[in-house]
């Protein structure tokens, strides 16, 4: 948009801890022609409140992965302002919307609200993401210090996912209207160079997407990329299914600067893993993580408690797996730590639809104050019902005990 002489300002409401009242005051003060917001299951009520309480004349642009599954709900928001609702990737069509040149892409219209669907056949679909420009000047001063004390900046190298987890809005079966894309090696290298040029203090790069290490070829590409930046460490997502066949590359990953990998384990119960379409056997999880820790790559395992029909025996199996992985790391070069959540159903997912069919209604997300004692978790301590066979107190106990493993408890 800036390249087309449109003034743009980015306001990170989470980073700046802004409430609805403050956001509305900013809109009144700055008097923009358009306001764009990202909507997802956990903040739906917040976005709705902002739109419905805004008295200033402004066009709202609403996007986010979940829009595909809740645009009918968004169409029922009450506002006199025009709304532009984007399904899919919106960076190219936004410029057309602001310039009133996007009507050919309207998928659905209701009163003052328009829905645009950007699928793989749209002229606004980013076919090659290697050349999608990101102006990092918007993020000046936003680099953080990670757990290891390194100044860290983040990049995204791909879009889409190969897997079909029943709890995830990025599941492959839900996104057949698009296809997975990866940035080429040269583009990723340039991204890192741009980060370093903007901020010479950056010491670590975090790769946020799911496909950076999707297979052997990509792992070799990652090694080649970061061998060019031997003063940087890096952290990325990993999948047991991919790493199970590539353990001979682990040492080279470590030597290229790989400090930590994030692995979605979710459950230690084979029964629950099958019900959520999670690939990988328990013995494979143990084997892969052992070998990563052995070469000195730290691992952060993600766990979820409270899946539908989960019973106390399933919870115990998940805790036992987390405890086992933590205990083996004590005598290895790498450290294992946990990140733990209560299951929340996200719009459009397989589990969301199963629950909706059974219970007819899913409550909106609310803050779980019982977990607030853990620092840095405010954005994760949300719940929207308990669909397991266990009491809420039992779920919270297992979440707490699994988090306490990080402190050696």
Short mmCIF file of C-alpha atoms in Angstrom, two decimals:
data_model
loop_
_atom_site.label_atom_id
_atom_site.label_comp_id
_atom_site.label_asym_id
_atom_site.label_seq_id
_atom_site.Cartn_x
_atom_site.Cartn_y
_atom_site.Cartn_z
CA UNK A 1 0.00 0.00 0.00
CA UNK A 2 2.85 2.39 0.78
CA UNK A 3 4.26 1.64 -2.67
CA UNK A 4 0.95 2.94 -4.04
CA UNK A 5 1.17 6.19 -2.05
CA UNK A 6 -1.30 5.11 0.63
CA UNK A 7 -0.32 6.13 4.17
CA UNK A 8 -0.25 3.13 6.48
CA UNK A 9 0.21 2.82 10.23
CA UNK A 10 0.50 -0.46 12.11
CA UNK A 11 -0.84 -0.58 15.67
CA UNK A 12 -0.09 -3.79 17.56
CA UNK A 13 -2.85 -3.74 20.17
CA UNK A 14 -1.53 -6.80 22.00
CA UNK A 15 2.03 -5.48 22.15
CA UNK A 16 0.78 -2.11 23.39
CA UNK A 17 -1.81 -3.65 25.77
CA UNK A 18 -4.67 -1.62 24.29
CA UNK A 19 -8.25 -2.21 25.34
CA UNK A 20 -11.40 -1.59 23.31
CA UNK A 21 -11.82 1.95 24.69
CA UNK A 22 -8.24 2.91 23.79
CA UNK A 23 -8.56 1.45 20.29
CA UNK A 24 -11.75 3.42 19.64
CA UNK A 25 -10.04 6.60 20.87
CA UNK A 26 -7.13 6.00 18.48
CA UNK A 27 -9.54 5.61 15.55
CA UNK A 28 -11.28 8.87 16.50
CA UNK A 29 -7.96 10.68 16.89
CA UNK A 30 -6.22 9.48 13.72
CA UNK A 31 -9.32 9.60 11.49
CA UNK A 32 -8.31 6.89 8.99
CA UNK A 33 -10.35 6.02 5.92
CA UNK A 34 -9.91 2.29 6.59
CA UNK A 35 -9.15 0.15 9.64
CA UNK A 36 -7.96 -3.43 9.17
CA UNK A 37 -8.26 -6.06 11.90
CA UNK A 38 -7.33 -9.71 12.25
CA UNK A 39 -10.08 -11.88 13.71
CA UNK A 40 -9.81 -15.33 15.24
CA UNK A 41 -11.87 -17.47 17.59
CA UNK A 42 -10.39 -16.06 20.80
CA UNK A 43 -10.85 -12.37 19.91
CA UNK A 44 -14.13 -12.49 17.98
CA UNK A 45 -16.03 -10.68 20.75
CA UNK A 46 -13.36 -7.97 20.91
CA UNK A 47 -13.40 -7.28 17.16
CA UNK A 48 -17.18 -7.24 17.19
CA UNK A 49 -17.25 -4.73 20.07
CA UNK A 50 -14.81 -2.40 18.31
CA UNK A 51 -16.84 -2.43 15.11
CA UNK A 52 -20.23 -2.06 16.77
CA UNK A 53 -19.13 0.67 19.20
CA UNK A 54 -17.26 2.76 16.63
CA UNK A 55 -19.16 5.99 15.91
CA UNK A 56 -16.53 7.38 13.54
CA UNK A 57 -17.18 6.99 9.80
CA UNK A 58 -14.61 4.45 8.60
CA UNK A 59 -14.43 1.33 6.43
CA UNK A 60 -13.46 -1.83 8.29
CA UNK A 61 -11.37 -4.54 6.62
CA UNK A 62 -11.55 -7.90 8.40
CA UNK A 63 -9.18 -10.77 7.69
CA UNK A 64 -7.67 -13.85 9.28
CA UNK A 65 -7.58 -17.59 8.74
CA UNK A 66 -10.83 -18.17 10.62
CA UNK A 67 -12.86 -15.82 8.38
CA UNK A 68 -13.51 -18.67 5.95
CA UNK A 69 -15.53 -20.44 8.63
CA UNK A 70 -17.28 -17.52 10.32
CA UNK A 71 -18.00 -14.93 7.64
CA UNK A 72 -21.74 -15.47 8.12
CA UNK A 73 -21.36 -14.49 11.77
CA UNK A 74 -19.32 -11.43 10.80
CA UNK A 75 -22.05 -10.43 8.35
CA UNK A 76 -24.37 -10.12 11.35
CA UNK A 77 -22.22 -7.52 13.10
CA UNK A 78 -24.31 -4.37 13.62
CA UNK A 79 -22.69 -1.26 12.16
CA UNK A 80 -23.47 1.63 9.85
CA UNK A 81 -19.90 1.53 8.55
CA UNK A 82 -18.93 -0.40 5.45
CA UNK A 83 -17.22 -3.71 6.06
CA UNK A 84 -14.88 -5.61 3.73
CA UNK A 85 -14.45 -9.24 4.78
CA UNK A 86 -11.53 -11.11 3.22
CA UNK A 87 -11.36 -14.89 3.01
CA UNK A 88 -7.81 -15.96 2.23
CA UNK A 89 -4.59 -14.01 1.79
CA UNK A 90 -5.31 -10.31 1.62
CA UNK A 91 -2.09 -8.38 1.01
CA UNK A 92 -2.79 -7.74 -2.68
CA UNK A 93 -6.54 -7.14 -2.62
CA UNK A 94 -6.40 -4.61 0.24
CA UNK A 95 -4.88 -2.01 -2.08
CA UNK A 96 -7.75 -2.57 -4.53
CA UNK A 97 -10.34 -2.33 -1.74
CA UNK A 98 -8.95 0.99 -0.49
CA UNK A 99 -9.07 2.32 -4.07
CA UNK A 100 -12.62 0.98 -4.68
CA UNK A 101 -11.40 -1.35 -7.44
CA UNK A 102 -12.15 -4.77 -5.95
CA UNK A 103 -15.83 -5.22 -6.77
CA UNK A 104 -15.07 -7.88 -9.40
CA UNK A 105 -13.86 -10.14 -6.57
CA UNK A 106 -16.99 -9.90 -4.40
CA UNK A 107 -18.11 -13.36 -3.34
CA UNK A 108 -21.09 -12.26 -1.25
CA UNK A 109 -22.77 -8.98 -0.38
CA UNK A 110 -25.16 -8.13 2.45
CA UNK A 111 -26.24 -4.51 2.88
CA UNK A 112 -23.06 -2.53 3.67
CA UNK A 113 -20.87 -5.62 3.93
CA UNK A 114 -18.85 -7.30 1.17
CA UNK A 115 -17.10 -10.66 1.28
CA UNK A 116 -14.10 -11.38 -0.98
CA UNK A 117 -12.73 -14.90 -1.44
CA UNK A 118 -9.07 -15.03 -2.47
CA UNK A 119 -8.49 -18.61 -3.63
CA UNK A 120 -5.86 -19.99 -5.98
CA UNK A 121 -7.84 -18.78 -9.00
CA UNK A 122 -8.04 -15.15 -7.86
CA UNK A 123 -5.92 -12.49 -9.56
CA UNK A 124 -4.99 -11.36 -6.03
CA UNK A 125 -3.65 -14.75 -4.92
CA UNK A 126 0.12 -14.57 -4.12
CA UNK A 127 1.41 -17.34 -6.38
CA UNK A 128 5.09 -16.89 -5.55
CA UNK A 129 5.58 -15.70 -1.98
CA UNK A 130 9.31 -15.25 -2.53
CA UNK A 131 8.52 -11.83 -3.94
CA UNK A 132 5.89 -10.66 -1.45
CA UNK A 133 7.49 -7.57 0.07
CA UNK A 134 7.42 -7.02 3.83
CA UNK A 135 8.39 -3.56 5.04
CA UNK A 136 10.18 -4.31 8.31
CA UNK A 137 10.28 -0.64 9.22
CA UNK A 138 6.85 -1.28 10.72
CA UNK A 139 8.54 -3.48 13.33
CA UNK A 140 11.27 -1.13 14.52
CA UNK A 141 11.93 -1.70 18.18
CA UNK A 142 9.83 -4.87 18.23
CA UNK A 143 12.64 -7.42 18.38
CA UNK A 144 12.49 -9.38 21.61
CA UNK A 145 14.95 -11.18 23.84
CA UNK A 146 14.19 -14.88 23.75
CA UNK A 147 14.51 -17.38 26.58
CA UNK A 148 18.25 -17.61 25.98
CA UNK A 149 18.83 -13.87 26.22
CA UNK A 150 19.34 -13.41 22.47
CA UNK A 151 17.81 -10.48 20.57
CA UNK A 152 15.48 -12.27 18.17
CA UNK A 153 13.59 -11.39 15.00
CA UNK A 154 11.05 -13.59 13.21
CA UNK A 155 10.47 -14.61 9.60
CA UNK A 156 7.90 -16.67 7.71
CA UNK A 157 9.24 -18.85 4.89
CA UNK A 158 6.12 -20.69 3.74
CA UNK A 159 2.34 -20.77 3.72
CA UNK A 160 0.10 -23.79 4.17
CA UNK A 161 0.52 -27.11 5.95
CA UNK A 162 0.91 -30.73 4.87
CA UNK A 163 -0.85 -32.16 7.89
CA UNK A 164 -4.51 -32.53 8.84
CA UNK A 165 -4.76 -32.13 12.61
CA UNK A 166 -8.41 -32.13 13.69
CA UNK A 167 -7.97 -29.16 16.06
CA UNK A 168 -6.13 -26.81 13.67
CA UNK A 169 -7.54 -24.22 11.26
CA UNK A 170 -4.50 -24.71 9.03
CA UNK A 171 -5.37 -28.37 8.38
CA UNK A 172 -4.83 -29.37 4.75
CA UNK A 173 -8.41 -30.63 4.30
CA UNK A 174 -9.79 -27.21 5.25
CA UNK A 175 -7.66 -25.28 2.77
CA UNK A 176 -8.02 -27.06 -0.56
CA UNK A 177 -8.90 -23.76 -2.23
CA UNK A 178 -5.22 -22.78 -1.97
CA UNK A 179 -1.93 -24.66 -2.06
CA UNK A 180 1.24 -24.69 0.00
CA UNK A 181 4.05 -22.39 -1.11
CA UNK A 182 7.61 -21.90 0.07
CA UNK A 183 10.05 -19.06 -0.38
CA UNK A 184 13.16 -19.91 -2.36
CA UNK A 185 16.54 -20.01 -0.66
CA UNK A 186 17.70 -16.67 -2.07
CA UNK A 187 14.58 -14.91 -0.79
CA UNK A 188 15.06 -16.28 2.74
CA UNK A 189 18.72 -15.25 2.73
CA UNK A 190 17.71 -11.74 1.64
CA UNK A 191 15.09 -11.58 4.43
CA UNK A 192 17.77 -12.35 7.00
CA UNK A 193 20.17 -9.81 5.46
CA UNK A 194 17.43 -7.16 5.63
CA UNK A 195 16.85 -7.93 9.30
CA UNK A 196 20.54 -7.62 10.13
CA UNK A 197 20.83 -4.40 8.13
CA UNK A 198 17.87 -2.92 10.00
CA UNK A 199 19.12 -4.06 13.41
CA UNK A 200 22.72 -5.17 13.82
CA UNK A 201 21.98 -6.33 17.38
CA UNK A 202 19.86 -9.28 16.22
CA UNK A 203 21.42 -12.55 17.40
CA UNK A 204 18.70 -15.07 16.63
CA UNK A 205 16.12 -15.79 13.94
CA UNK A 206 12.86 -17.56 14.70
CA UNK A 207 11.06 -19.24 11.80
CA UNK A 208 7.34 -19.22 12.54
CA UNK A 209 5.85 -21.42 9.81
CA UNK A 210 5.23 -25.16 9.59
CA UNK A 211 7.08 -26.09 6.41
CA UNK A 212 10.61 -24.73 6.84
CA UNK A 213 11.88 -28.18 7.90
CA UNK A 214 9.22 -30.26 6.16
CA UNK A 215 11.59 -32.87 4.67
CA UNK A 216 15.23 -33.80 4.09
CA UNK A 217 15.65 -31.38 1.20
CA UNK A 218 14.37 -28.49 3.31
CA UNK A 219 16.63 -29.40 6.23
CA UNK A 220 19.63 -29.30 3.91
CA UNK A 221 18.42 -25.93 2.61
CA UNK A 222 18.14 -24.63 6.19
CA UNK A 223 21.70 -25.76 6.93
CA UNK A 224 22.98 -24.04 3.79
CA UNK A 225 21.13 -20.81 4.60
CA UNK A 226 22.31 -20.47 8.19
CA UNK A 227 25.86 -21.55 7.41
CA UNK A 228 26.05 -18.15 5.71
CA UNK A 229 25.23 -16.47 9.04
CA UNK A 230 27.51 -18.20 11.53
CA UNK A 231 27.01 -15.38 14.05
CA UNK A 232 23.27 -16.17 14.34
CA UNK A 233 21.37 -18.87 16.16
CA UNK A 234 17.95 -19.97 14.95
CA UNK A 235 14.78 -21.68 16.15
CA UNK A 236 12.00 -23.32 14.15
CA UNK A 237 8.98 -25.64 14.10
CA UNK A 238 9.60 -29.35 13.54
CA UNK A 239 7.48 -32.42 12.86
CA UNK A 240 8.20 -35.88 14.24
CA UNK A 241 7.16 -37.43 10.92
CA UNK A 242 9.82 -35.47 9.01
CA UNK A 243 12.65 -35.74 11.53
CA UNK A 244 12.14 -39.47 12.08
CA UNK A 245 13.88 -40.15 8.76
CA UNK A 246 16.63 -37.52 8.93
CA UNK A 247 18.55 -38.05 12.18
CA UNK A 248 21.86 -38.07 10.27
CA UNK A 249 21.34 -34.32 9.66
CA UNK A 250 20.84 -33.37 13.31
CA UNK A 251 24.49 -32.59 14.04
CA UNK A 252 24.76 -30.38 10.95
CA UNK A 253 21.57 -28.58 11.99
CA UNK A 254 23.17 -27.91 15.36
CA UNK A 255 26.41 -26.70 13.75
CA UNK A 256 24.46 -24.31 11.51
CA UNK A 257 23.18 -22.55 14.62
CA UNK A 258 19.94 -24.40 15.38
CA UNK A 259 19.37 -23.72 19.08
CA UNK A 260 15.82 -24.99 19.58
CA UNK A 261 13.03 -26.82 17.76
CA UNK A 262 9.32 -26.59 18.56
CA UNK A 263 7.41 -29.86 18.28
CA UNK A 264 3.64 -30.25 18.55
CA UNK A 265 3.31 -33.44 20.59
CA UNK A 266 -0.19 -32.56 21.85
CA UNK A 267 -0.97 -35.90 23.55
CA UNK A 268 0.80 -38.96 24.92
CA UNK A 269 -2.30 -41.10 24.47
CA UNK A 270 -2.36 -43.18 21.25
CA UNK A 271 -6.17 -43.18 21.41
CA UNK A 272 -6.40 -39.40 21.54
CA UNK A 273 -3.64 -38.93 18.96
CA UNK A 274 -5.64 -41.04 16.52
CA UNK A 275 -8.82 -39.06 17.22
CA UNK A 276 -7.08 -35.75 16.40
CA UNK A 277 -5.30 -37.09 13.27
CA UNK A 278 -1.86 -36.66 14.83
CA UNK A 279 0.87 -38.50 12.90
CA UNK A 280 3.71 -40.24 14.73
CA UNK A 281 3.93 -43.03 17.30
CA UNK A 282 4.97 -42.49 20.91
CA UNK A 283 8.20 -44.46 20.43
CA UNK A 284 9.06 -42.23 17.44
CA UNK A 285 8.53 -39.10 19.54
CA UNK A 286 10.88 -40.44 22.20
CA UNK A 287 13.49 -41.53 19.65
CA UNK A 288 13.55 -38.29 17.64
CA UNK A 289 13.63 -36.00 20.67
CA UNK A 290 16.36 -38.10 22.32
CA UNK A 291 18.56 -37.75 19.22
CA UNK A 292 17.94 -33.99 19.00
CA UNK A 293 18.80 -33.51 22.66
CA UNK A 294 21.82 -35.76 22.24
CA UNK A 295 23.46 -33.40 19.71
CA UNK A 296 22.61 -30.35 21.82
CA UNK A 297 19.47 -29.05 20.11
CA UNK A 298 16.93 -27.90 22.69
CA UNK A 299 13.31 -28.97 22.23
CA UNK A 300 10.09 -27.27 23.26
CA UNK A 301 7.16 -29.68 23.28
CA UNK A 302 3.59 -28.44 22.94
CA UNK A 303 0.91 -30.32 24.88
CA UNK A 304 -2.87 -29.95 24.96
CA UNK A 305 -5.18 -31.26 27.67
CA UNK A 306 -8.95 -31.54 27.41
CA UNK A 307 -9.60 -33.00 23.97
CA UNK A 308 -13.15 -34.31 23.42
CA UNK A 309 -13.75 -37.65 25.18
CA UNK A 310 -10.32 -37.51 26.86
CA UNK A 311 -10.33 -39.30 30.22
CA UNK A 312 -8.02 -39.28 33.23
CA UNK A 313 -5.95 -42.16 31.81
CA UNK A 314 -5.26 -40.11 28.67
CA UNK A 315 -4.19 -37.14 30.77
CA UNK A 316 -1.84 -39.35 32.74
CA UNK A 317 -0.25 -40.71 29.57
CA UNK A 318 0.39 -37.19 28.30
CA UNK A 319 1.94 -36.13 31.59
CA UNK A 320 4.07 -39.29 31.73
CA UNK A 321 5.43 -38.58 28.24
CA UNK A 322 6.27 -34.97 29.10
CA UNK A 323 7.95 -36.08 32.33
CA UNK A 324 9.95 -38.78 30.52
CA UNK A 325 11.23 -36.30 27.93
CA UNK A 326 12.19 -33.81 30.61
CA UNK A 327 14.01 -36.46 32.65
CA UNK A 328 16.09 -37.80 29.75
CA UNK A 329 17.19 -34.27 28.87
CA UNK A 330 18.87 -33.90 32.27
CA UNK A 331 21.75 -36.13 31.15
CA UNK A 332 21.90 -34.94 27.53
CA UNK A 333 23.35 -31.82 25.90
CA UNK A 334 19.98 -30.28 25.03
CA UNK A 335 17.15 -29.17 27.30
CA UNK A 336 13.50 -30.18 27.00
CA UNK A 337 10.77 -27.78 28.07
CA UNK A 338 7.00 -27.78 27.87
CA UNK A 339 4.31 -25.42 26.65
CA UNK A 340 0.84 -26.48 27.76
CA UNK A 341 -2.69 -25.44 26.83
CA UNK A 342 -6.28 -26.39 27.47
CA UNK A 343 -8.03 -27.48 24.28
CA UNK A 344 -10.10 -24.77 22.63
CA UNK A 345 -12.32 -25.49 19.60
CA UNK A 346 -11.50 -23.20 16.67
CA UNK A 347 -14.10 -22.30 14.05
CA UNK A 348 -14.27 -24.66 11.09
CA UNK A 349 -12.02 -27.38 12.45
CA UNK A 350 -13.04 -31.02 12.54
CA UNK A 351 -13.27 -31.00 16.34
CA UNK A 352 -15.23 -27.74 16.37
CA UNK A 353 -17.84 -29.24 14.06
CA UNK A 354 -18.00 -32.46 16.08
CA UNK A 355 -18.59 -30.49 19.27
CA UNK A 356 -21.13 -28.19 17.65
CA UNK A 357 -23.08 -31.18 16.37
CA UNK A 358 -23.16 -32.70 19.84
CA UNK A 359 -23.62 -29.63 22.05
CA UNK A 360 -25.32 -27.24 19.58
CA UNK A 361 -23.46 -24.27 21.04
CA UNK A 362 -19.86 -23.38 21.88
CA UNK A 363 -19.29 -20.59 24.42
CA UNK A 364 -16.97 -17.71 23.55
CA UNK A 365 -13.42 -17.74 24.87
CA UNK A 366 -12.93 -16.38 28.38
CA UNK A 367 -9.81 -15.83 30.48
CA UNK A 368 -8.90 -18.66 32.86
CA UNK A 369 -7.57 -16.78 35.88
CA UNK A 370 -6.52 -20.04 37.58
CA UNK A 371 -3.49 -20.27 35.26
CA UNK A 372 -2.40 -16.63 35.50
CA UNK A 373 0.32 -17.42 38.03
CA UNK A 374 2.54 -18.56 35.16
CA UNK A 375 4.40 -15.57 33.72
CA UNK A 376 4.11 -14.83 30.02
CA UNK A 377 0.94 -16.86 29.47
CA UNK A 378 -1.78 -14.21 29.46
CA UNK A 379 -2.49 -14.71 25.72
CA UNK A 380 -2.79 -18.50 26.18
CA UNK A 381 -4.95 -18.76 29.32
CA UNK A 382 -8.28 -18.86 27.52
CA UNK A 383 -10.97 -21.50 27.60
CA UNK A 384 -14.28 -22.02 25.84
CA UNK A 385 -15.74 -25.06 27.54
CA UNK A 386 -14.53 -28.43 28.76
CA UNK A 387 -15.36 -31.27 26.37
CA UNK A 388 -13.31 -34.01 28.00
CA UNK A 389 -14.54 -36.63 30.46
CA UNK A 390 -12.51 -34.98 33.23
CA UNK A 391 -13.44 -32.23 35.65
CA UNK A 392 -12.10 -28.74 34.94
CA UNK A 393 -10.06 -28.93 38.15
CA UNK A 394 -8.36 -32.09 36.87
CA UNK A 395 -7.43 -30.45 33.57
CA UNK A 396 -5.98 -27.44 35.35
CA UNK A 397 -4.01 -29.70 37.70
CA UNK A 398 -2.39 -31.57 34.80
CA UNK A 399 -1.68 -28.32 32.94
CA UNK A 400 -0.04 -26.92 36.07
CA UNK A 401 2.01 -30.05 36.79
CA UNK A 402 3.23 -30.28 33.19
CA UNK A 403 4.30 -26.63 33.24
CA UNK A 404 6.09 -27.14 36.56
CA UNK A 405 8.38 -29.68 34.86
CA UNK A 406 10.19 -26.66 33.43
CA UNK A 407 11.26 -25.73 36.95
CA UNK A 408 12.43 -29.22 37.82
CA UNK A 409 9.34 -29.89 39.94
#
